[in-house]
PDB file of C-alpha atoms in Angstrom:
ATOM      1  CA  UNK A   1      41.353   8.921  13.523  1.00 49.00           C
ATOM      2  CA  UNK A   2      45.064   8.097  13.413  1.00 47.00           C
ATOM      3  CA  UNK A   3      45.197   8.936   9.709  1.00 45.00           C
ATOM      4  CA  UNK A   4      43.652  12.223  10.299  1.00 40.00           C
ATOM      5  CA  UNK A   5      46.009  12.987  13.168  1.00 42.00           C
ATOM      6  CA  UNK A   6      48.996  12.172  10.955  1.00 40.00           C
ATOM      7  CA  UNK A   7      47.748  14.258   8.159  1.00 35.00           C
ATOM      8  CA  UNK A   8      47.336  17.301  10.447  1.00 37.00           C
ATOM      9  CA  UNK A   9      50.755  16.823  11.889  1.00 37.00           C
ATOM     10  CA  UNK A  10      52.370  16.683   8.553  1.00 35.00           C
ATOM     11  CA  UNK A  11      50.438  19.762   7.295  1.00 33.00           C
ATOM     12  CA  UNK A  12      51.497  21.562  10.593  1.00 34.00           C
ATOM     13  CA  UNK A  13      54.899  20.544   9.951  1.00 33.00           C
ATOM     14  CA  UNK A  14      55.019  21.690   6.541  1.00 34.00           C
ATOM     15  CA  UNK A  15      53.519  25.035   7.298  1.00 33.00           C
ATOM     16  CA  UNK A  16      55.992  25.517  10.299  1.00 31.00           C
ATOM     17  CA  UNK A  17      59.052  24.778   7.935  1.00 33.00           C
ATOM     18  CA  UNK A  18      57.651  27.085   5.228  1.00 34.00           C
ATOM     19  CA  UNK A  19      57.133  29.859   7.918  1.00 37.00           C
ATOM     20  CA  UNK A  20      60.608  29.464   9.072  1.00 37.00           C
ATOM     21  CA  UNK A  21      62.272  29.759   5.520  1.00 42.00           C
ATOM     22  CA  UNK A  22      63.496  33.352   4.526  1.00 45.00           C
ATOM     23  CA  UNK A  23      61.062  35.311   2.391  1.00 45.00           C
ATOM     24  CA  UNK A  24      60.904  33.802  -1.019  1.00 42.00           C
ATOM     25  CA  UNK A  25      62.475  30.557  -0.349  1.00 43.00           C
ATOM     26  CA  UNK A  26      59.429  28.451  -0.271  1.00 40.00           C
ATOM     27  CA  UNK A  27      58.733  29.430  -3.992  1.00 42.00           C
ATOM     28  CA  UNK A  28      62.378  28.995  -5.038  1.00 43.00           C
ATOM     29  CA  UNK A  29      62.412  25.459  -3.556  1.00 43.00           C
ATOM     30  CA  UNK A  30      59.370  24.557  -5.565  1.00 42.00           C
ATOM     31  CA  UNK A  31      61.231  25.610  -8.661  1.00 59.00           C
ATOM     32  CA  UNK A  32      64.090  23.295  -7.790  1.00 76.00           C
ATOM     33  CA  UNK A  33      66.605  25.843  -6.544  1.00 90.00           C
ATOM     34  CA  UNK A  34      69.397  25.192  -4.141  1.00 93.00           C
ATOM     35  CA  UNK A  35      69.428  27.904  -1.526  1.00 93.00           C
ATOM     36  CA  UNK A  36      72.358  28.989   0.513  1.00 95.00           C
ATOM     37  CA  UNK A  37      73.110  31.954   2.853  1.00 96.00           C
ATOM     38  CA  UNK A  38      76.326  34.018   2.328  1.00 96.00           C
ATOM     39  CA  UNK A  39      78.229  35.381   5.269  1.00 95.00           C
ATOM     40  CA  UNK A  40      76.829  38.796   4.796  1.00 95.00           C
ATOM     41  CA  UNK A  41      73.273  37.366   5.279  1.00 96.00           C
ATOM     42  CA  UNK A  42      72.449  37.585   1.346  1.00 97.00           C
ATOM     43  CA  UNK A  43      70.517  34.584   0.003  1.00 96.00           C
ATOM     44  CA  UNK A  44      71.950  32.832  -3.055  1.00 96.00           C
ATOM     45  CA  UNK A  45      69.571  30.782  -5.321  1.00 95.00           C
ATOM     46  CA  UNK A  46      71.276  28.233  -7.920  1.00 95.00           C
ATOM     47  CA  UNK A  47      68.446  27.248 -10.076  1.00 93.00           C
ATOM     48  CA  UNK A  48      67.937  24.774 -12.935  1.00 90.00           C
ATOM     49  CA  UNK A  49      68.323  26.098 -16.383  1.00 89.00           C
ATOM     50  CA  UNK A  50      71.204  28.532 -15.625  1.00 91.00           C
ATOM     51  CA  UNK A  51      69.440  30.955 -13.307  1.00 93.00           C
ATOM     52  CA  UNK A  52      71.366  32.281 -10.410  1.00 95.00           C
ATOM     53  CA  UNK A  53      69.995  34.930  -8.153  1.00 96.00           C
ATOM     54  CA  UNK A  54      71.559  36.771  -5.043  1.00 97.00           C
ATOM     55  CA  UNK A  55      68.901  38.512  -3.022  1.00 97.00           C
ATOM     56  CA  UNK A  56      70.166  41.151  -0.586  1.00 97.00           C
ATOM     57  CA  UNK A  57      69.654  40.449   3.109  1.00 97.00           C
ATOM     58  CA  UNK A  58      65.983  41.523   4.078  1.00 96.00           C
ATOM     59  CA  UNK A  59      64.818  41.623   0.550  1.00 96.00           C
ATOM     60  CA  UNK A  60      61.196  40.892  -0.100  1.00 95.00           C
ATOM     61  CA  UNK A  61      60.572  38.793  -3.260  1.00 94.00           C
ATOM     62  CA  UNK A  62      58.932  35.832  -4.752  1.00 94.00           C
ATOM     63  CA  UNK A  63      60.403  33.532  -7.485  1.00 93.00           C
ATOM     64  CA  UNK A  64      58.005  31.955 -10.064  1.00 92.00           C
ATOM     65  CA  UNK A  65      58.021  29.269 -12.644  1.00 90.00           C
ATOM     66  CA  UNK A  66      55.149  30.284 -14.775  1.00 88.00           C
ATOM     67  CA  UNK A  67      55.806  27.699 -17.547  1.00 86.00           C
ATOM     68  CA  UNK A  68      56.344  24.948 -15.152  1.00 86.00           C
ATOM     69  CA  UNK A  69      59.469  23.743 -16.717  1.00 85.00           C
ATOM     70  CA  UNK A  70      61.494  23.483 -13.559  1.00 85.00           C
ATOM     71  CA  UNK A  71      63.398  26.730 -13.777  1.00 88.00           C
ATOM     72  CA  UNK A  72      62.163  30.142 -12.408  1.00 92.00           C
ATOM     73  CA  UNK A  73      61.392  32.745 -15.038  1.00 91.00           C
ATOM     74  CA  UNK A  74      60.180  35.597 -13.074  1.00 94.00           C
ATOM     75  CA  UNK A  75      61.229  37.332  -9.795  1.00 95.00           C
ATOM     76  CA  UNK A  76      58.754  39.830  -8.073  1.00 96.00           C
ATOM     77  CA  UNK A  77      60.888  42.105  -6.046  1.00 97.00           C
ATOM     78  CA  UNK A  78      59.255  44.490  -3.706  1.00 96.00           C
ATOM     79  CA  UNK A  79      62.023  45.658  -1.522  1.00 96.00           C
ATOM     80  CA  UNK A  80      65.848  45.829  -1.505  1.00 98.00           C
ATOM     81  CA  UNK A  81      68.116  44.573  -4.280  1.00 98.00           C
ATOM     82  CA  UNK A  82      68.784  41.367  -6.237  1.00 98.00           C
ATOM     83  CA  UNK A  83      71.453  40.488  -8.762  1.00 98.00           C
ATOM     84  CA  UNK A  84      70.143  38.127 -11.514  1.00 97.00           C
ATOM     85  CA  UNK A  85      72.566  36.108 -13.726  1.00 95.00           C
ATOM     86  CA  UNK A  86      70.843  34.176 -16.663  1.00 93.00           C
ATOM     87  CA  UNK A  87      72.839  31.845 -18.819  1.00 90.00           C
ATOM     88  CA  UNK A  88      71.179  31.998 -22.198  1.00 83.00           C
ATOM     89  CA  UNK A  89      72.817  28.697 -23.353  1.00 82.00           C
ATOM     90  CA  UNK A  90      70.994  26.872 -20.529  1.00 83.00           C
ATOM     91  CA  UNK A  91      67.915  28.939 -20.082  1.00 78.00           C
ATOM     92  CA  UNK A  92      65.003  28.609 -22.546  1.00 75.00           C
ATOM     93  CA  UNK A  93      62.698  31.717 -22.821  1.00 79.00           C
ATOM     94  CA  UNK A  94      63.022  35.042 -21.025  1.00 86.00           C
ATOM     95  CA  UNK A  95      63.412  35.955 -17.524  1.00 93.00           C
ATOM     96  CA  UNK A  96      62.102  39.125 -15.975  1.00 95.00           C
ATOM     97  CA  UNK A  97      62.273  41.063 -12.723  1.00 97.00           C
ATOM     98  CA  UNK A  98      58.909  42.773 -11.824  1.00 97.00           C
ATOM     99  CA  UNK A  99      58.791  45.621  -9.380  1.00 97.00           C
ATOM    100  CA  UNK A 100      56.061  48.114  -8.358  1.00 96.00           C
ATOM    101  CA  UNK A 101      57.575  50.591 -10.882  1.00 96.00           C
ATOM    102  CA  UNK A 102      59.288  48.476 -13.566  1.00 96.00           C
ATOM    103  CA  UNK A 103      59.855  45.361 -15.615  1.00 96.00           C
ATOM    104  CA  UNK A 104      63.303  44.283 -16.457  1.00 96.00           C
ATOM    105  CA  UNK A 105      63.390  41.477 -18.955  1.00 93.00           C
ATOM    106  CA  UNK A 106      66.275  39.617 -20.801  1.00 88.00           C
ATOM    107  CA  UNK A 107      67.104  36.412 -22.618  1.00 72.00           C
ATOM    108  CA  UNK A 108      70.658  35.914 -20.931  1.00 76.00           C
ATOM    109  CA  UNK A 109      72.779  38.426 -19.042  1.00 91.00           C
ATOM    110  CA  UNK A 110      73.444  39.719 -15.532  1.00 95.00           C
ATOM    111  CA  UNK A 111      71.854  42.768 -13.908  1.00 96.00           C
ATOM    112  CA  UNK A 112      71.048  44.211 -10.545  1.00 97.00           C
ATOM    113  CA  UNK A 113      67.621  45.595  -9.515  1.00 97.00           C
ATOM    114  CA  UNK A 114      67.202  47.801  -6.410  1.00 98.00           C
ATOM    115  CA  UNK A 115      63.717  48.822  -4.983  1.00 97.00           C
ATOM    116  CA  UNK A 116      63.780  51.705  -2.577  1.00 96.00           C
ATOM    117  CA  UNK A 117      60.648  53.497  -1.783  1.00 93.00           C
ATOM    118  CA  UNK A 118      59.001  54.673  -4.949  1.00 95.00           C
ATOM    119  CA  UNK A 119      62.110  54.177  -7.255  1.00 96.00           C
ATOM    120  CA  UNK A 120      63.417  51.001  -9.007  1.00 97.00           C
ATOM    121  CA  UNK A 121      66.878  51.145 -10.075  1.00 98.00           C
ATOM    122  CA  UNK A 122      68.250  48.825 -12.722  1.00 98.00           C
ATOM    123  CA  UNK A 123      72.066  48.321 -13.628  1.00 98.00           C
ATOM    124  CA  UNK A 124      73.312  45.949 -16.269  1.00 97.00           C
ATOM    125  CA  UNK A 125      76.791  44.386 -15.759  1.00 97.00           C
ATOM    126  CA  UNK A 126      76.738  41.928 -18.740  1.00 95.00           C
ATOM    127  CA  UNK A 127      74.551  41.555 -21.870  1.00 94.00           C
ATOM    128  CA  UNK A 128      71.384  43.743 -22.653  1.00 94.00           C
ATOM    129  CA  UNK A 129      68.119  44.305 -20.633  1.00 96.00           C
ATOM    130  CA  UNK A 130      65.016  45.977 -21.635  1.00 96.00           C
ATOM    131  CA  UNK A 131      63.295  48.141 -18.832  1.00 97.00           C
ATOM    132  CA  UNK A 132      59.920  49.571 -18.957  1.00 96.00           C
ATOM    133  CA  UNK A 133      57.149  50.679 -16.626  1.00 95.00           C
ATOM    134  CA  UNK A 134      54.179  48.262 -16.395  1.00 92.00           C
ATOM    135  CA  UNK A 135      52.740  50.316 -19.177  1.00 88.00           C
ATOM    136  CA  UNK A 136      54.829  52.381 -21.717  1.00 85.00           C
ATOM    137  CA  UNK A 137      57.818  51.986 -24.010  1.00 89.00           C
ATOM    138  CA  UNK A 138      61.023  50.139 -23.120  1.00 94.00           C
ATOM    139  CA  UNK A 139      64.591  51.382 -23.017  1.00 96.00           C
ATOM    140  CA  UNK A 140      67.455  48.992 -23.652  1.00 96.00           C
ATOM    141  CA  UNK A 141      70.516  49.021 -21.248  1.00 97.00           C
ATOM    142  CA  UNK A 142      73.985  47.721 -21.995  1.00 96.00           C
ATOM    143  CA  UNK A 143      76.830  46.994 -19.623  1.00 96.00           C
ATOM    144  CA  UNK A 144      77.602  49.788 -17.159  1.00 97.00           C
ATOM    145  CA  UNK A 145      74.225  51.483 -18.000  1.00 97.00           C
ATOM    146  CA  UNK A 146      71.404  51.994 -15.558  1.00 98.00           C
ATOM    147  CA  UNK A 147      67.931  53.598 -15.260  1.00 98.00           C
ATOM    148  CA  UNK A 148      65.989  54.958 -12.355  1.00 97.00           C
ATOM    149  CA  UNK A 149      62.246  54.224 -12.716  1.00 97.00           C
ATOM    150  CA  UNK A 150      59.530  55.923 -10.772  1.00 95.00           C
ATOM    151  CA  UNK A 151      55.748  56.102 -11.197  1.00 89.00           C
ATOM    152  CA  UNK A 152      54.523  58.208 -13.989  1.00 88.00           C
ATOM    153  CA  UNK A 153      55.053  58.827 -17.715  1.00 89.00           C
ATOM    154  CA  UNK A 154      58.164  60.781 -17.979  1.00 90.00           C
ATOM    155  CA  UNK A 155      60.655  59.314 -20.466  1.00 92.00           C
ATOM    156  CA  UNK A 156      63.266  56.726 -18.989  1.00 96.00           C
ATOM    157  CA  UNK A 157      66.728  58.134 -19.142  1.00 96.00           C
ATOM    158  CA  UNK A 158      69.626  55.645 -19.626  1.00 97.00           C
ATOM    159  CA  UNK A 159      72.894  56.730 -18.122  1.00 98.00           C
ATOM    160  CA  UNK A 160      76.310  55.287 -17.670  1.00 98.00           C
ATOM    161  CA  UNK A 161      76.524  54.861 -13.743  1.00 98.00           C
ATOM    162  CA  UNK A 162      79.588  56.232 -12.159  1.00 98.00           C
ATOM    163  CA  UNK A 163      81.921  53.749 -10.560  1.00 98.00           C
ATOM    164  CA  UNK A 164      81.028  54.614  -7.106  1.00 98.00           C
ATOM    165  CA  UNK A 165      77.350  53.978  -7.627  1.00 98.00           C
ATOM    166  CA  UNK A 166      77.914  50.549  -9.366  1.00 98.00           C
ATOM    167  CA  UNK A 167      80.367  49.606  -6.599  1.00 98.00           C
ATOM    168  CA  UNK A 168      77.821  50.537  -3.910  1.00 98.00           C
ATOM    169  CA  UNK A 169      75.083  48.591  -5.278  1.00 98.00           C
ATOM    170  CA  UNK A 170      77.155  45.449  -6.293  1.00 98.00           C
ATOM    171  CA  UNK A 171      78.782  45.494  -2.740  1.00 97.00           C
ATOM    172  CA  UNK A 172      75.481  45.089  -1.262  1.00 97.00           C
ATOM    173  CA  UNK A 173      75.190  42.019  -3.302  1.00 97.00           C
ATOM    174  CA  UNK A 174      78.408  40.458  -2.280  1.00 95.00           C
ATOM    175  CA  UNK A 175      80.125  41.413  -5.568  1.00 94.00           C
TER     176      UNK A 175
END
């Protein structure tokens, strides 16, 4: 009986602790990420394998380590923005951000993804990122380029983003 009570207490404590963590933090911890909170409320994840993620305050997301190598390789972002920085010298395999409208994947770079309503916006700050809808052809973005992805089949249009738009998104991510 005592053993059962101790197990129940431990399970309750674990559920309570996980429930108190910010959205996505429990998954990130299982991937071995160190989590901190910036003064603006953004969450910062420093993960093994050269993966660093800044999630905007209030972002809804999940980190996943699909290949179970101790480093996350996927971010499922449902709301708000995240800045992803992947060091290809440390991270083996690709990394992708999956949103309701788009999949943005790379080998090593830095880029921001923003989900607002029925639009996903992707901006590359360093390197190259392939962006596509869940079905369809990909476009490749370079530094300073972005794309807005909505549901449907219209061609994705790559644009050089104006400085005010870049600054607005990056400032939300503490950059």
